[in-house]
XYZ file of C-alpha atoms in Angstrom:
301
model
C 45.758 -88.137 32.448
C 44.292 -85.297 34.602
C 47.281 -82.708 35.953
C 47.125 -80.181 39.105
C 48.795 -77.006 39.209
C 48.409 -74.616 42.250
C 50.159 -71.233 41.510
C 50.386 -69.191 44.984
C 51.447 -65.401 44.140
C 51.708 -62.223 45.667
C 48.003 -60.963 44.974
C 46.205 -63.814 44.442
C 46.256 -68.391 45.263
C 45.298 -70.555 42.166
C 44.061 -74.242 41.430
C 43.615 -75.382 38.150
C 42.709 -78.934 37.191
C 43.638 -80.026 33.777
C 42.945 -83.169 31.690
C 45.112 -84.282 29.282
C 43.470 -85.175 25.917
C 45.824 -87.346 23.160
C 44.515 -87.306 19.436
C 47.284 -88.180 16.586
C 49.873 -85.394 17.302
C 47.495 -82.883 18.788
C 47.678 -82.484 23.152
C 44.815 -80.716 24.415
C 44.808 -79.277 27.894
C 41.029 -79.066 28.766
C 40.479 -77.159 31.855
C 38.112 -79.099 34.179
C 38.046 -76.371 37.180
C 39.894 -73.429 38.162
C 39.531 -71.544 41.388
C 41.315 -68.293 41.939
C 40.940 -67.050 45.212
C 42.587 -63.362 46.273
C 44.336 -64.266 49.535
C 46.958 -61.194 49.067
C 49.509 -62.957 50.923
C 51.907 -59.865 49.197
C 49.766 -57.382 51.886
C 52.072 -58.801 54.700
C 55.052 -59.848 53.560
C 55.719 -56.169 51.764
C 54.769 -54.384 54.694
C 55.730 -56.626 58.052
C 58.190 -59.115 56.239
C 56.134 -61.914 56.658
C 52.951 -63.909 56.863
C 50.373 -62.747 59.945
C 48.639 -66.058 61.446
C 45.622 -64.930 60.900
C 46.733 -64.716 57.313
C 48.696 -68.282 57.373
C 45.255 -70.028 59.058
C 43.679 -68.396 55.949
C 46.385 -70.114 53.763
C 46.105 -73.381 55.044
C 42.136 -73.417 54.664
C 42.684 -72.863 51.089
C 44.967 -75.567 50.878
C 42.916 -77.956 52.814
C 40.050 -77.056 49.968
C 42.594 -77.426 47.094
C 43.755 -81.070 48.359
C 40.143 -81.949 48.555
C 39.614 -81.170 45.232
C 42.608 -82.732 44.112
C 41.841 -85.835 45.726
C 38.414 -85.723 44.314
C 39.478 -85.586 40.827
C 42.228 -88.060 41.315
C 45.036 -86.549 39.509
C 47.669 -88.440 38.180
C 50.031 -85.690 38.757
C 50.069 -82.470 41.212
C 52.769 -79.171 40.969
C 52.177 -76.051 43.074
C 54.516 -73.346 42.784
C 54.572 -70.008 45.532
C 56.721 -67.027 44.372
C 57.914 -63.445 45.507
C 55.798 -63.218 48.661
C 56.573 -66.816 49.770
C 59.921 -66.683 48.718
C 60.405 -62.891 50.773
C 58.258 -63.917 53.941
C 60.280 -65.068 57.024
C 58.120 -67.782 57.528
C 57.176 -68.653 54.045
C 59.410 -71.668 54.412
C 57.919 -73.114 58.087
C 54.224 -72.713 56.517
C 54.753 -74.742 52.980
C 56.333 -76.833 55.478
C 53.601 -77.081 57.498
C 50.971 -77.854 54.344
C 53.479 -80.814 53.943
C 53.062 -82.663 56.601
C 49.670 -82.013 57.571
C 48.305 -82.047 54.413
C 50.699 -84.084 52.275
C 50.615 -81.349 49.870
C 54.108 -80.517 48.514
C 54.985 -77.098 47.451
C 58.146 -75.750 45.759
C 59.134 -72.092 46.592
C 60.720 -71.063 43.021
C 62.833 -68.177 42.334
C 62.091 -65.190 39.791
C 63.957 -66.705 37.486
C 62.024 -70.206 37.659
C 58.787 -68.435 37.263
C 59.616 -67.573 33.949
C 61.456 -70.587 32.600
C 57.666 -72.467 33.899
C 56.171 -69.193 31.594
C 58.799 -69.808 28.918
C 57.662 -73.092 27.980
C 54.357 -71.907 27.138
C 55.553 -68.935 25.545
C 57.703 -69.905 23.350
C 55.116 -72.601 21.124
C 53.399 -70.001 20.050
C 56.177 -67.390 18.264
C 58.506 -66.923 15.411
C 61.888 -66.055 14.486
C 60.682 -62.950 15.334
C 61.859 -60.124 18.035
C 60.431 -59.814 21.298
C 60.101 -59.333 25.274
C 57.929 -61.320 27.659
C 56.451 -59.088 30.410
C 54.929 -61.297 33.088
C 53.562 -58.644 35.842
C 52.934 -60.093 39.067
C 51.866 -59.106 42.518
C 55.480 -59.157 43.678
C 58.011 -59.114 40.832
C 58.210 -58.634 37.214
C 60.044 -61.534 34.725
C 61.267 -59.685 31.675
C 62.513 -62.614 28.801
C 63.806 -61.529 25.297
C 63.755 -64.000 22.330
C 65.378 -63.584 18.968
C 64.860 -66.484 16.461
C 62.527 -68.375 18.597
C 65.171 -68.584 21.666
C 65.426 -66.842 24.809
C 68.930 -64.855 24.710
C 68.291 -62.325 27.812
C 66.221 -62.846 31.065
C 65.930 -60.777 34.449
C 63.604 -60.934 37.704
C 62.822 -57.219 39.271
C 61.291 -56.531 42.331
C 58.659 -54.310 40.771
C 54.863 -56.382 41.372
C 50.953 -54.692 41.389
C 50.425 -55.445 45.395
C 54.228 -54.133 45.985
C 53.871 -51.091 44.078
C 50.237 -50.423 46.305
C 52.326 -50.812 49.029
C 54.693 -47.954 48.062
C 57.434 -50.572 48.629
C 58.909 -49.389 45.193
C 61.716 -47.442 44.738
C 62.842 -44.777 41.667
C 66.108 -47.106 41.898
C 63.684 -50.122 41.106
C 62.283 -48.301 38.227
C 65.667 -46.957 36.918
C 67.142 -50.191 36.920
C 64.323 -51.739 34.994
C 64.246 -49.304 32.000
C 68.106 -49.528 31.925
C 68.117 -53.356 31.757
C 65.765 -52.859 28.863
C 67.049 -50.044 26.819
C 70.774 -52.456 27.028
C 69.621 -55.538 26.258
C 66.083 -55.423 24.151
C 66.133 -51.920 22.295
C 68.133 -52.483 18.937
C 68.026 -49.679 16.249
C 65.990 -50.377 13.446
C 64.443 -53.429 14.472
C 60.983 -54.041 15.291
C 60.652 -55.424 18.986
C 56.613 -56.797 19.835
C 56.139 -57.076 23.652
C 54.208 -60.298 25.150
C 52.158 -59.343 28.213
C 51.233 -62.266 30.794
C 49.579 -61.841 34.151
C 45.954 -61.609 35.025
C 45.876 -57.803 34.594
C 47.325 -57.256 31.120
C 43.973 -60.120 30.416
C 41.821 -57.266 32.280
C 43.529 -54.443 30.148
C 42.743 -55.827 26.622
C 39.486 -56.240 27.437
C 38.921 -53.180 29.110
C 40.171 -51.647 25.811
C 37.394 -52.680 23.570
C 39.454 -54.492 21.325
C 37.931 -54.670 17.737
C 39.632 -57.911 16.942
C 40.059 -60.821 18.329
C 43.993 -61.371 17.313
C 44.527 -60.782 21.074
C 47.273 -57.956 20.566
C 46.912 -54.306 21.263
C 49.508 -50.897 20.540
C 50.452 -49.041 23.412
C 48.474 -46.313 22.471
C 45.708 -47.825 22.878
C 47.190 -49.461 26.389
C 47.932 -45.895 27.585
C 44.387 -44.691 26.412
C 42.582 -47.240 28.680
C 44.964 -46.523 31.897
C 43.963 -42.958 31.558
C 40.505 -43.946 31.253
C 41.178 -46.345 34.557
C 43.380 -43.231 36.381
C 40.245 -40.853 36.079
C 37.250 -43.643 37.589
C 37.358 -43.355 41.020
C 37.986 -46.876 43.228
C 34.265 -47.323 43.548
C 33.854 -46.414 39.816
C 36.456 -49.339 39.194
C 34.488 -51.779 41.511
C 30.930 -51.063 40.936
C 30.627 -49.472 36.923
C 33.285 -51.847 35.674
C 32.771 -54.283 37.843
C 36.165 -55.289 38.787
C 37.303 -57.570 41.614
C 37.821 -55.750 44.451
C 41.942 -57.009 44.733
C 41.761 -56.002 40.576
C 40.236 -52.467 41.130
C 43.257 -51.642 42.910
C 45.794 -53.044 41.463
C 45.330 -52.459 37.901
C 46.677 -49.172 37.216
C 50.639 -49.861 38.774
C 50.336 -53.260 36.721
C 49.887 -50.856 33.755
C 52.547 -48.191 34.881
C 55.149 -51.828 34.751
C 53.835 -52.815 31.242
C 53.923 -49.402 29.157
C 56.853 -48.613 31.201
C 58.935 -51.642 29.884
C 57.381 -51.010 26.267
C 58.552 -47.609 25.847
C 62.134 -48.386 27.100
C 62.053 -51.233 24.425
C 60.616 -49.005 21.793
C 57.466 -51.689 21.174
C 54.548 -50.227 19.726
C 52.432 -53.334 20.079
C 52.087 -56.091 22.879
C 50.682 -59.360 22.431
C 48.616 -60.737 25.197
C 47.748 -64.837 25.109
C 46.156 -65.618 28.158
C 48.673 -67.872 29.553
C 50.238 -67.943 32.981
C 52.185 -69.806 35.602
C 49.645 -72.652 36.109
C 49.959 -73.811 32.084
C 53.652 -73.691 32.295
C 53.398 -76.066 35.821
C 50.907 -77.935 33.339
C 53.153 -78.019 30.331
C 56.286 -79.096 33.240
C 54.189 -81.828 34.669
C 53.573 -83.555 30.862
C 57.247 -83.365 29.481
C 57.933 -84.542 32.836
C 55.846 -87.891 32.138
C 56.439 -87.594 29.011
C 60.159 -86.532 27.900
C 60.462 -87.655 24.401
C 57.483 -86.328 23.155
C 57.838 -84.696 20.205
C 54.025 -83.693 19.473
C 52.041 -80.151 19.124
C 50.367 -78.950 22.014
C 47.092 -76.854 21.723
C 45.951 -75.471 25.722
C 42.131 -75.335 26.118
């Protein structure tokens, strides 16, 4: 069984062909391509309120690659997902519209709140009865998810995003609401809270921090040490000594300001950070989909 899942954000469009490998109870989701490509569809739609043609033509070239590759690989089943910027554009609707019919490439335009729940799936495999909050920091928005005893019991979508932040198109009200929902709902005294960071820049910030394990979890000191050491490179340090993707350089350091923000309301000294995103929950949807009785353990490659 080979699965597509195109994930269309804010900062950056993404493909990712899966195949689906069965062995006693095990599930394996082997990766067999991936193509991210930085469109920043967030650029317009923060600033002018929607998509600019030239932007759109841009978009549907990317598409027209993506079904080719799709076709190619003859998936048995496809999901793409577009959130805050396609959701907030005035014409977001008329171009996945558009991709439809020309194309016959079908895209759903999902709320905040579906974002997460596709995030959520994933998420919640891998934890205990423990305490935590989900962070998922996109170009657009920001899903915050708390779970207690391995189920979600709080979840909210704020319009705080990397690309939307670089746009100034934050506001202190944006900010003050976020820390408030936090300090009500995750912040207990005397219990230990661990935050879970998703998005492609909390990836970049772990291993910009020279982690000396591989457990994949870093404190928030040591989060807070590497955005100062980000905050004093200039642009062109970012691009050319660390080698960063030019739509990374930029955005990296108000992805940061969301994460340690959200951990200090929620008094989390540590945040875990899996490497999971949008395109394995569409993955993970797609399977229980075709499959919704399965009962088995499922390991992503």
């Amino acid at each position: 069984m080979k699965l597509a899942a195109i994930d269309i954000g804010s900062n950056a469009v993404r493909l990712q062909i899966t195949k689906v490998l069965e062995y006693e109870k095990i599930i394996t989701f082997k990766k067999l391509e991936y193509v991210r490509f930085p469109l920043r569809l967030g650029h317009d739609v923060f600033t002018i309120g929607r998509i600019s043609e030239h932007n759109e033509e841009r978009f549907f070239k990317l598409m027209t690659a993506f079904k080719n590759l799709i076709d190619l690989y003859e998936i048995s089943a496809f999901y793409g997902c577009a959130t805050s910027a396609m959701r907030e554009s005035e014409n977001g609707s008329e171009i996945v519209e558009r991709v439809r019919k020309e194309l016959d490439l079908p895209i759903q335009i999902i709320s905040g709140e579906e974002e997460a729940e596709m995030i959520n799936r994933v998420i919640l495999q891998g934890l205990d009865d423990g305490h935590y909050i989900h962070i998922d920091v996109g170009g657009g928005s920001t899903e915050l998810n708390i779970y207690e005893k391995h189920e979600k019991v709080y979840s909210h979508s704020f319009k705080l995003g990397s690309v939307r932040i670089l746009e100034g198109r934050d506001t202190p009200d944006n900010w003050r609401e976020m820390r408030d929902w936090v300090s009500k709902f995750a912040f207990k005294k005397g219990e230990k809270i661990t935050a879970i960071g998703t998005g492609g820049n909390i990836n970049k910030l772990y291993e910009l921090s020279n982690p000396e394990t591989k457990t994949k979890k870093m404190s928030l000191d040591r989060l807070m040490r590497t955005q100062d050491v980000l905050k004093n490179l200039t642009l062109d340090d970012r691009l050319n000594k660390l080698q960063l993707n030019p739509d990374r350089a930029d955005v990296i350091i108000p992805a940061s300001d969301i994460y340690i923000q959200v951990m200090k309301a929620a008094k989390a000294k540590s945040i875990l950070v899996p490497d999971v995103g949008l395109k394995d929950g569409i993955n993970y949807y797609m399977y229980t989909m075709h499959h919704p009785t399965s009962d088995k353990v499922f390991v992503r490659n």
